Structures are given as structure tokens and as C-alpha cells.
Coordinates of C-alpha atoms in Angstrom, one line a residue:
Chain A
M1 CA 4.8 17.4 12.7
P2 CA 8.4 15.6 12.3
D3 CA 11.0 17.7 13.7
P4 CA 14.4 17.3 11.8
Q5 CA 16.4 18.3 15.1
K6 CA 15.5 15.1 16.9
V7 CA 17.1 11.5 16.4
L8 CA 16.2 8.2 18.0
L9 CA 18.9 5.9 18.8
L10 CA 18.6 2.0 19.6
L11 CA 20.7 1.8 22.7
S12 CA 21.2 -1.6 23.9
G13 CA 23.7 -0.5 26.8
G14 CA 26.5 -2.6 24.6
M15 CA 29.7 -1.3 23.4
D16 CA 28.5 -0.6 20.0
S17 CA 25.4 1.3 20.5
T18 CA 27.2 3.1 23.4
T19 CA 30.1 4.2 21.3
L20 CA 27.4 5.3 18.5
L21 CA 25.9 7.6 21.1
W22 CA 29.0 9.4 22.2
W23 CA 29.8 9.7 18.6
M24 CA 26.6 11.1 17.8
R25 CA 27.2 13.7 20.7
A26 CA 30.5 14.4 19.1
E27 CA 28.9 15.4 15.8
G28 CA 26.8 17.9 17.4
I29 CA 23.1 16.2 16.8
P30 CA 21.2 18.6 18.7
E31 CA 18.5 16.2 20.3
I32 CA 19.1 12.5 21.1
H33 CA 16.4 10.3 22.5
T34 CA 17.4 6.8 23.4
V35 CA 15.4 3.9 23.3
A36 CA 15.9 0.1 24.6
V37 CA 13.9 -3.1 24.3
D38 CA 13.1 -5.3 26.9
Y39 CA 12.9 -8.4 24.9
G40 CA 12.8 -11.1 27.6
Q41 CA 16.8 -11.0 28.0
R42 CA 17.8 -13.4 30.6
H43 CA 19.7 -10.5 32.5
A44 CA 17.9 -7.0 33.0
I45 CA 21.5 -5.6 33.5
E46 CA 21.9 -4.3 29.9
L47 CA 18.7 -2.3 30.1
A48 CA 19.9 -0.8 33.5
C49 CA 23.2 0.0 31.4
S50 CA 21.3 1.5 28.8
A51 CA 19.4 3.8 30.9
A52 CA 22.3 4.9 32.8
L53 CA 24.4 5.7 29.9
S54 CA 21.6 7.6 28.1
R55 CA 21.5 9.8 31.3
L56 CA 25.2 10.3 31.6
A57 CA 25.4 11.1 27.9
G58 CA 22.7 13.8 28.4
A59 CA 20.2 12.3 26.0
R60 CA 16.8 14.4 25.9
S61 CA 14.6 11.0 26.9
H62 CA 15.0 7.6 27.4
R63 CA 12.3 4.8 26.8
C64 CA 12.5 1.1 27.5
L65 CA 9.8 -0.7 25.5
K66 CA 8.8 -4.2 26.1
L67 CA 8.6 -6.7 23.2
D68 CA 8.7 -10.5 24.2
L69 CA 10.8 -12.6 22.1
Q70 CA 10.7 -15.6 24.4
Q71 CA 7.1 -16.4 22.9
I72 CA 8.9 -16.7 19.5
G73 CA 11.7 -19.2 21.1
G74 CA 14.7 -20.6 19.5
S75 CA 17.5 -18.7 21.2
P76 CA 19.5 -19.2 24.2
L77 CA 19.5 -15.4 24.9
T78 CA 15.8 -15.7 26.1
D79 CA 15.6 -19.1 27.0
A80 CA 16.8 -19.9 30.2
G81 CA 16.8 -23.8 29.2
L82 CA 19.2 -23.6 26.4
S83 CA 22.9 -22.8 27.1
V84 CA 24.9 -20.0 25.7
P85 CA 27.8 -21.3 23.4
H86 CA 31.2 -20.6 24.4
A87 CA 33.8 -19.0 22.1
A88 CA 34.1 -20.9 19.0
R89 CA 33.7 -19.5 15.2
N90 CA 30.6 -19.3 13.7
Q91 CA 28.5 -20.3 16.7
Q92 CA 27.1 -16.7 17.1
V93 CA 24.3 -17.9 14.8
Q94 CA 22.6 -19.8 17.7
T95 CA 22.1 -16.7 19.7
V96 CA 20.0 -15.1 17.0
V97 CA 16.2 -14.6 17.6
P98 CA 14.6 -14.4 14.0
Y99 CA 13.9 -10.7 13.2
R100 CA 15.1 -9.0 16.4
N101 CA 16.6 -6.2 14.8
M102 CA 13.6 -5.7 12.2
L103 CA 11.3 -5.8 15.3
F104 CA 13.3 -3.5 17.4
V105 CA 13.8 -1.0 14.4
T106 CA 10.1 -1.0 13.7
L107 CA 9.0 -0.8 17.2
A108 CA 11.6 2.1 17.5
A109 CA 9.7 3.8 14.2
A110 CA 6.5 3.4 16.0
L111 CA 7.3 5.2 18.9
A112 CA 9.4 7.7 16.8
E113 CA 6.4 8.5 14.6
T114 CA 4.1 9.0 17.6
Q115 CA 7.0 11.5 18.9
G116 CA 7.7 13.5 15.7
I117 CA 11.0 12.0 15.1
P118 CA 12.1 11.4 11.6
T119 CA 15.3 9.9 12.2
I120 CA 16.6 6.4 13.7
Y121 CA 20.0 5.5 14.3
I122 CA 21.2 1.7 15.2
S123 CA 24.5 0.2 15.6
P124 CA 25.2 -2.9 13.4
V125 CA 29.3 -3.6 13.0
R126 CA 30.8 -5.2 10.3
D127 CA 31.9 -8.2 12.4
D128 CA 27.8 -9.0 12.5
Y129 CA 27.8 -9.5 8.7
A130 CA 28.5 -13.4 8.9
A131 CA 26.2 -14.6 11.2
Y132 CA 23.6 -11.9 11.2
R133 CA 22.0 -11.4 7.7
D134 CA 20.0 -8.4 9.3
C135 CA 23.1 -6.3 10.4
R136 CA 23.9 -5.7 6.6
Q137 CA 23.2 -2.1 5.0
E138 CA 21.4 -4.0 2.4
F139 CA 18.8 -5.0 4.9
Y140 CA 18.6 -1.6 6.4
D141 CA 18.0 0.1 3.2
A142 CA 15.2 -2.3 2.5
L143 CA 13.6 -2.0 5.9
E144 CA 13.8 1.7 5.5
G145 CA 12.0 1.4 2.2
A146 CA 9.1 -0.7 4.0
L147 CA 8.9 1.6 6.8
R148 CA 8.2 4.5 4.4
L149 CA 5.6 3.0 2.5
G150 CA 4.1 1.7 5.8
A151 CA 4.1 4.9 7.6
T152 CA 0.8 6.6 8.8
R153 CA 1.3 9.6 6.7
Q154 CA 4.2 10.3 3.5
T155 CA 7.4 10.3 5.7
D156 CA 11.1 11.0 4.9
L157 CA 12.1 8.8 7.7
H158 CA 15.9 7.5 7.7
I159 CA 17.8 5.0 9.1
H160 CA 21.3 5.7 10.0
T161 CA 24.1 2.9 10.5
P162 CA 27.1 4.9 10.7
F163 CA 29.1 1.9 12.0
V164 CA 28.1 -0.5 9.2
D165 CA 31.2 -0.7 7.6
K166 CA 33.4 -0.6 10.6
W167 CA 35.2 -3.5 12.5
K168 CA 34.6 -3.6 16.3
T169 CA 38.2 -2.9 16.6
E170 CA 37.8 0.5 15.0
V171 CA 34.6 1.1 16.7
V172 CA 36.6 0.7 20.1
R173 CA 39.3 3.0 18.7
I174 CA 36.6 5.6 18.0
G175 CA 35.0 4.9 21.6
L176 CA 38.6 5.4 23.4
D177 CA 39.2 8.8 21.3
L178 CA 35.6 10.2 22.9
N179 CA 36.0 8.7 26.4
V180 CA 33.3 6.3 26.2
P181 CA 32.7 4.8 29.6
Y182 CA 33.2 1.4 28.9
D183 CA 33.4 0.3 32.2
Q184 CA 29.7 1.1 32.5
T185 CA 28.6 -1.0 29.5
H186 CA 27.4 -4.7 29.2
T187 CA 28.5 -7.2 26.5
C188 CA 28.4 -10.7 28.4
Y189 CA 26.1 -13.1 27.3
E190 CA 26.2 -14.7 30.9
G191 CA 25.0 -11.4 32.3
T192 CA 27.5 -11.6 35.2
R193 CA 29.3 -8.5 36.5
P194 CA 32.2 -8.8 36.4
A195 CA 31.9 -10.1 32.9
C196 CA 32.7 -13.8 32.4
G197 CA 35.3 -13.3 29.6
R198 CA 34.8 -16.7 28.1
C199 CA 31.2 -16.1 26.2
D200 CA 31.1 -15.4 22.4
A201 CA 30.3 -12.0 23.1
C202 CA 33.3 -11.3 26.0
T203 CA 35.7 -12.9 23.5
E204 CA 34.8 -10.7 20.8
R205 CA 34.7 -7.7 23.1
I206 CA 38.2 -8.8 24.7
A207 CA 39.8 -9.1 21.0
A208 CA 38.5 -5.6 20.1
F209 CA 40.5 -3.9 22.8
R210 CA 43.2 -6.1 22.6
A211 CA 43.7 -5.2 19.0
N212 CA 44.0 -1.5 20.0
G213 CA 46.4 -2.5 22.5
V214 CA 44.5 -1.3 25.4
R215 CA 43.1 -2.8 28.6
D216 CA 39.2 -2.8 28.5
A217 CA 38.0 -0.6 31.7
L218 CA 35.4 -3.3 32.3
A219 CA 35.5 -5.8 35.2
Y220 CA 36.3 -9.3 34.3
E221 CA 36.0 -12.4 36.5
T222 CA 39.0 -14.0 34.8
E223 CA 42.7 -12.7 34.3
I224 CA 42.7 -11.0 30.6
D225 CA 46.0 -10.8 28.8
W226 CA 45.7 -7.6 27.3
T227 CA 49.1 -7.4 25.4
A228 CA 48.8 -10.5 23.3
G229 CA 48.4 -9.5 19.6
Chain B
M1 CA 14.0 -26.7 6.8
P2 CA 10.8 -24.7 5.5
D3 CA 8.3 -27.3 4.4
P4 CA 6.3 -25.6 1.8
Q5 CA 3.0 -27.4 2.6
K6 CA 2.8 -25.2 5.6
V7 CA 1.4 -21.7 5.7
L8 CA 0.6 -19.1 8.6
L9 CA -2.2 -16.8 8.6
L10 CA -2.7 -13.8 10.7
L11 CA -6.3 -14.3 12.0
S12 CA -7.8 -11.3 13.7
G13 CA -11.3 -13.0 14.2
G14 CA -12.9 -10.1 12.2
M15 CA -14.6 -10.3 8.8
D16 CA -11.9 -10.0 6.4
S17 CA -9.1 -12.7 7.9
T18 CA -12.0 -15.0 8.5
T19 CA -13.1 -15.0 5.3
L20 CA -9.7 -15.7 4.3
L21 CA -9.1 -18.6 6.4
W22 CA -12.2 -20.2 4.9
W23 CA -11.2 -19.2 1.2
M24 CA -7.9 -20.9 1.9
R25 CA -9.4 -24.1 3.1
A26 CA -11.8 -23.9 -0.1
E27 CA -8.3 -23.6 -2.1
G28 CA -7.0 -26.7 -0.6
I29 CA -4.2 -25.5 1.3
P30 CA -2.9 -28.2 3.1
E31 CA -1.5 -27.1 6.4
I32 CA -2.8 -23.7 7.8
H33 CA -1.6 -22.6 10.8
T34 CA -3.2 -19.4 12.4
V35 CA -1.7 -16.7 14.8
A36 CA -3.5 -13.7 16.6
V37 CA -1.9 -10.7 18.0
D38 CA -2.9 -9.6 21.6
Y39 CA -1.5 -6.1 21.3
G40 CA -3.4 -4.4 24.0
Q41 CA -6.8 -4.0 22.3
R42 CA -9.5 -2.6 24.7
H43 CA -11.5 -5.8 24.1
A44 CA -10.3 -9.5 24.2
I45 CA -13.3 -10.6 22.6
E46 CA -11.6 -10.7 19.4
L47 CA -8.8 -12.7 20.4
A48 CA -11.6 -15.6 21.5
C49 CA -13.2 -15.3 18.1
S50 CA -9.8 -15.8 16.6
A51 CA -9.1 -19.1 18.7
A52 CA -12.5 -20.4 18.3
L53 CA -12.8 -19.6 14.4
S54 CA -9.2 -21.3 14.1
R55 CA -10.6 -24.2 15.6
L56 CA -13.7 -24.5 13.6
A57 CA -12.1 -24.2 10.4
G58 CA -9.9 -27.2 11.1
A59 CA -6.5 -25.1 11.1
R60 CA -3.4 -27.0 12.6
S61 CA -2.5 -24.9 15.0
H62 CA -3.2 -21.5 16.8
R63 CA -1.1 -19.2 18.8
C64 CA -1.6 -15.9 20.3
L65 CA 1.2 -13.5 20.3
K66 CA 1.7 -10.4 22.8
L67 CA 2.7 -7.4 21.6
D68 CA 1.8 -4.4 23.6
L69 CA 1.1 -1.5 21.4
Q70 CA -0.3 0.7 24.2
Q71 CA 3.2 1.5 25.3
I72 CA 3.5 3.5 21.6
G73 CA -0.1 5.2 22.0
G74 CA -1.7 7.3 19.9
S75 CA -4.8 5.2 19.3
P76 CA -8.3 4.7 20.9
L77 CA -8.3 1.3 20.1
T78 CA -5.6 0.7 22.6
D79 CA -6.0 3.8 24.8
A80 CA -9.2 3.6 26.9
G81 CA -8.6 7.8 27.6
L82 CA -9.5 8.2 24.1
S83 CA -12.8 7.8 22.4
V84 CA -13.5 5.8 19.2
P85 CA -14.8 7.7 16.5
H86 CA -18.2 7.1 15.4
A87 CA -18.9 6.8 11.5
A88 CA -18.0 9.7 9.5
R89 CA -15.9 9.3 6.5
N90 CA -11.8 9.7 6.7
Q91 CA -12.0 9.2 10.4
Q92 CA -10.7 5.9 10.2
V93 CA -6.8 7.3 10.4
Q94 CA -7.5 8.2 14.0
T95 CA -7.7 4.5 14.9
V96 CA -4.3 3.9 13.4
V97 CA -1.4 2.5 15.7
P98 CA 1.9 3.1 13.8
Y99 CA 3.3 0.6 12.0
R100 CA 0.7 -2.2 13.5
N101 CA 0.6 -4.4 10.5
M102 CA 4.4 -4.3 9.7
L103 CA 4.9 -5.3 13.4
F104 CA 2.3 -7.8 13.2
V105 CA 3.6 -9.7 9.9
T106 CA 7.2 -9.4 11.3
L107 CA 6.2 -11.0 14.4
A108 CA 4.4 -13.7 12.4
A109 CA 7.4 -14.1 10.2
A110 CA 9.8 -14.5 13.2
L111 CA 7.3 -17.3 14.6
A112 CA 7.0 -18.9 11.3
E113 CA 10.6 -19.1 10.8
T114 CA 11.2 -21.0 13.9
Q115 CA 8.5 -23.3 13.0
G116 CA 9.6 -24.1 9.6
I117 CA 6.8 -22.0 7.6
P118 CA 7.7 -20.2 4.4
T119 CA 4.4 -18.4 3.8
I120 CA 2.3 -16.0 5.4
Y121 CA -1.2 -15.0 4.6
I122 CA -2.6 -11.7 5.9
S123 CA -5.9 -9.8 4.6
P124 CA -5.8 -6.4 3.7
V125 CA -8.7 -5.2 1.6
R126 CA -9.2 -2.3 -1.0
D127 CA -11.6 -0.3 1.3
D128 CA -8.4 0.4 3.6
Y129 CA -6.0 2.0 1.2
A130 CA -7.2 5.5 1.7
A131 CA -6.3 5.7 5.6
Y132 CA -4.0 2.9 6.0
R133 CA -0.9 3.2 3.7
D134 CA 0.0 -0.2 5.4
C135 CA -2.6 -2.2 3.3
R136 CA -1.2 -1.2 0.0
Q137 CA 0.2 -4.3 -2.0
E138 CA 3.5 -1.9 -2.5
F139 CA 4.1 -1.9 1.0
Y140 CA 3.6 -5.8 1.3
D141 CA 6.1 -6.1 -1.5
A142 CA 8.7 -4.0 0.1
L143 CA 8.1 -5.5 3.4
E144 CA 8.5 -9.1 2.0
G145 CA 12.0 -7.6 0.4
A146 CA 13.0 -6.8 4.0
L147 CA 11.9 -10.0 5.5
R148 CA 13.9 -12.2 3.1
L149 CA 16.9 -9.8 3.6
G150 CA 16.6 -9.9 7.2
A151 CA 16.0 -13.6 7.8
T152 CA 18.5 -16.0 9.6
R153 CA 18.9 -17.6 6.6
Q154 CA 18.6 -17.4 2.6
T155 CA 14.6 -18.0 2.4
D156 CA 12.0 -17.8 -0.2
L157 CA 9.2 -16.3 2.2
H158 CA 6.4 -15.0 0.5
I159 CA 3.5 -12.7 1.9
H160 CA 0.2 -13.5 0.7
T161 CA -2.8 -10.8 0.1
P162 CA -5.3 -12.3 -2.0
F163 CA -8.1 -9.9 -0.9
V164 CA -5.9 -6.8 -1.7
D165 CA -7.6 -5.6 -4.5
K166 CA -11.0 -6.8 -3.5
W167 CA -13.7 -4.3 -1.8
K168 CA -15.0 -5.4 1.5
T169 CA -18.7 -5.9 -0.3
E170 CA -16.7 -8.7 -2.6
V171 CA -14.9 -10.4 0.4
V172 CA -18.3 -10.6 2.1
R173 CA -19.8 -12.3 -1.5
I174 CA -17.1 -14.8 -1.5
G175 CA -17.6 -15.6 2.6
L176 CA -21.4 -15.8 2.0
D177 CA -20.6 -18.5 -0.8
L178 CA -18.2 -20.4 1.7
N179 CA -20.8 -20.4 4.3
V180 CA -18.2 -18.3 6.7
P181 CA -20.0 -18.2 10.0
Y182 CA -20.0 -14.5 10.2
D183 CA -22.1 -14.6 13.8
Q184 CA -19.0 -15.8 14.9
T185 CA -16.4 -12.9 13.8
H186 CA -16.0 -9.7 15.5
T187 CA -15.6 -6.1 14.1
C188 CA -17.1 -3.4 16.5
Y189 CA -14.7 -1.1 17.8
E190 CA -16.6 -0.9 21.1
G191 CA -16.3 -4.3 21.5
T192 CA -19.7 -5.1 22.5
R193 CA -21.6 -8.0 21.9
P194 CA -24.2 -7.7 20.1
A195 CA -22.3 -5.1 18.2
C196 CA -23.0 -1.3 18.4
G197 CA -23.9 -1.0 14.7
R198 CA -22.8 2.8 15.0
C199 CA -19.1 2.9 15.0
D200 CA -16.9 2.9 11.9
A201 CA -16.0 -0.6 11.9
C202 CA -19.6 -1.7 12.5
T203 CA -21.0 0.8 9.8
E204 CA -18.3 -0.3 7.3
R205 CA -19.6 -3.9 8.0
I206 CA -23.2 -3.4 7.5
A207 CA -22.7 -1.5 4.3
A208 CA -20.6 -4.6 2.8
F209 CA -23.7 -6.8 3.8
R210 CA -26.1 -4.5 2.7
A211 CA -24.4 -4.0 -0.8
N212 CA -24.9 -7.8 -1.3
G213 CA -28.8 -7.6 -0.3
V214 CA -28.2 -10.1 2.6
R215 CA -28.7 -9.7 6.5
D216 CA -25.5 -10.2 8.5
A217 CA -26.1 -13.1 11.0
L218 CA -24.0 -11.4 13.4
A219 CA -26.4 -9.8 16.2
Y220 CA -26.5 -6.1 16.7
E221 CA -27.8 -4.0 19.3
T222 CA -29.7 -1.5 17.1
E223 CA -32.2 -2.5 14.4
I224 CA -30.5 -2.3 11.1
D225 CA -32.3 -1.6 7.8
W226 CA -30.7 -4.6 5.4
T227 CA -32.6 -3.6 2.7
A228 CA -31.6 0.0 2.0
G229 CA -29.4 0.2 -1.1

């Protein structure tokens, strides 16, 4: 039987999902379980970050599920033969593996069903809208509908996306207030530590901290000007 | 760009999806591609059947995608420690891995998107309704809606389920008319060849042939009375 006290969070170890974890903790959600997906990403570093952050936040359990997206192909995030685009507007679409979020949520829902967890949290943010159609609320509503109809038993499954209407800048502001250990998160597409500071993902992250007038606690390879507006 | 001539069929190598493949061929669908999912089933035999049947039907391509459902657990079909239920009404539910069909279709949709294929075929049948909620048309409509909203680009993706309102008995009748090589399909939960003839899956299959007054071309371990009504 599903236990309404339990929730499952998709925790990538990045900025958004880690902030969501700290936000959920602050909201007093009693029993948080976390799950990461090893999808064949070029860098295992984010999986290590996810597990460490789950422990640090005091989550009840952490699981890493495998789902090979390399076999689908088409994205430099999983294909070592393709180069990751450097900061340029509207290039984010090239890093998309089709239906990645849908597969992650459905896999999480399968795990949740076997564990009696009726609620799933995921952290799409407003900045992702343009390039990623599977970051819109409309999509998550449809996905929740399909998951309810496809569940083994009648279910009241919910997918929560508390940050879907927030810009990354706002997410960082929330996280700073909650003392999220941003130095232990991972964002860089290059998978380096210190972070490259130049790829699309780093550029977006840096912009979000800069807009808050705050230095990111994460180490970067290059000198970053945190004051520029 | 999606090519309307191309379709992708989820071909398990079982009776229903194989009949659907022959039916699609008879319908004159120009470019059929097939995909099987290696989900950690206890028996690799059905994957071999799927590949062989795809070739035999003259499909343009065949892919086997990996998706480890053992890590989710809860089903004797993937967990060697659980025993497969023998024929008894309403026990089918015990063989369900949550969201298996949803994961298969979504994975197929991801592959289809990278290959420019706008149409997916899958073969739920009417007998599956009771135990499997993800075999109902209502579910496939919702899933199609979620897939359209979650696609990388605006898409006219269709999921076709031509057998959803047909009983297994009717599917067999269609297949017999089309000379489906049923001796090369696989159904048995025990994964034996000859088939055990006793598990839920064998029992259902035998009943469908018997209702048509026809002997199944598949080899069985035990003597089957094909004349009993």
C-alpha cells in the first residue's frame, strides 16, 4: 500500500535538483527517498555527487538506476564522438536525448510503485522551456495522466514540479537562503572538476549566481567575474 | 524529418506481436522496422525469436534495446528467486513489472525520433485488460499525448494498437489466415523449448488455438488435446 509520507526525488546531483532536495527538507516532507539515473553519461561525477548529496541531506534512501541512453544515440552527452556545444544561444537542443525526462520519471514511477511511494518530485525550471519541451508543466500533467492509467493498480500518483515556473536565478536565491552546498553539486558538461566555466551548462549556472550578485562556491578552471551584472 | 512511410513495431517474438507483424505486411505498410527489448527476462529465447521473425518477415531493420527491469524487481519474469505462477485465473497480475509497456513504448519512441520514424505499433489484446491496465486503449491514448508533448520537436507521433479490441482467439484466427510461422514464436514463461504447456502463458495460448479448432504448430513438452472445446 502506498504510504503518503513517502516521496521520491529524481536527484541528478546538479544545481536544480539539489536545491529542490533542500527545499523539500525545509518544507518538512517527512520521508524523502532519492534516485539517480546512470544513463551512460560521459562523466560518472554527477552520480557520485547525487549519492553524496542525498546522504548529506539525510534522505532515507538512495538508488542509482541504470538506463542506457547511448544505445539511442544522438546526443553529445552520451556519445563521446560528438563534441559538447560551447556557450551560444539555442544550442541546448543539441544536448537532448529524446524522451530522457519521460524515461527517468517512468523508471522512477516503476521503482516508486514497488516501494509503495505515491509521489515523485522532479526539478524542471523555467529556463529549460525553449529547448526542452519535456520541461513544461503541460507535459508533466500529461505524463502524470499516462502513469495513473498505466499503473498496475488504481493509483493517486502525483508528479510535483515546484520549480517549473521559476528561473534558475530564483532557484539559486532559494538555495542560497537554505545553505545548499553548491560546491558539492555538478553542472559542467565537460565533467571536469574544477568546472570548465565555458560550456553551455556552466555558462547558465554562472549567470544565475551572477544575477544574484553572489560568487558560486563551486571551483572553476578559469577566473570568473562574479560582479558583472 | 519524419518519413511517413516508416513504422516501428515492438516485436517481442510472442504470438500477438508476430501476428501483428504479418498483419502489417499484409496491409501493405511499406517500411517496417522492428525493435525488441532485452529487459533482463530470464530467457533469451524470445529475443532470438524476435530477431529471426523480423528477418523472416522481411522487416527493414531490427534493433534490440536493453532496459534492465531486474533492478526494479517485483516480478518472477525477471527475478529468478520468484516462481512463475501456474495456470489459475487472475494470477497474471503477479507477472507484472510496473510500467513495463510504458517504458518499452517510450524507449521505442526515443529510437523512432532519432531515426525519423513517426509511427509505433504495439500489440496489446483484449484478454490482457483485466490484469494489465497498461493494455487498455485509454492508456495508449494518454501515452501518445504525453509522447507528443515531450518530443524534442512538435510531432504527429501515432501509437497504433490494431489488436486492442480483439481476443487472443481472434488474433490466432487472423494469423492462421496469414500463415504466421507460430512454430517459431515464443510464449512459455518457463522459457523451455518445447514449451511447458502448463504455465499461464502456455495455457492462454493453447486455449486460443483450441477455440479455433486448430493444432498449434509449436512443440510442447506435454501431450495437448487440441479438440477439446
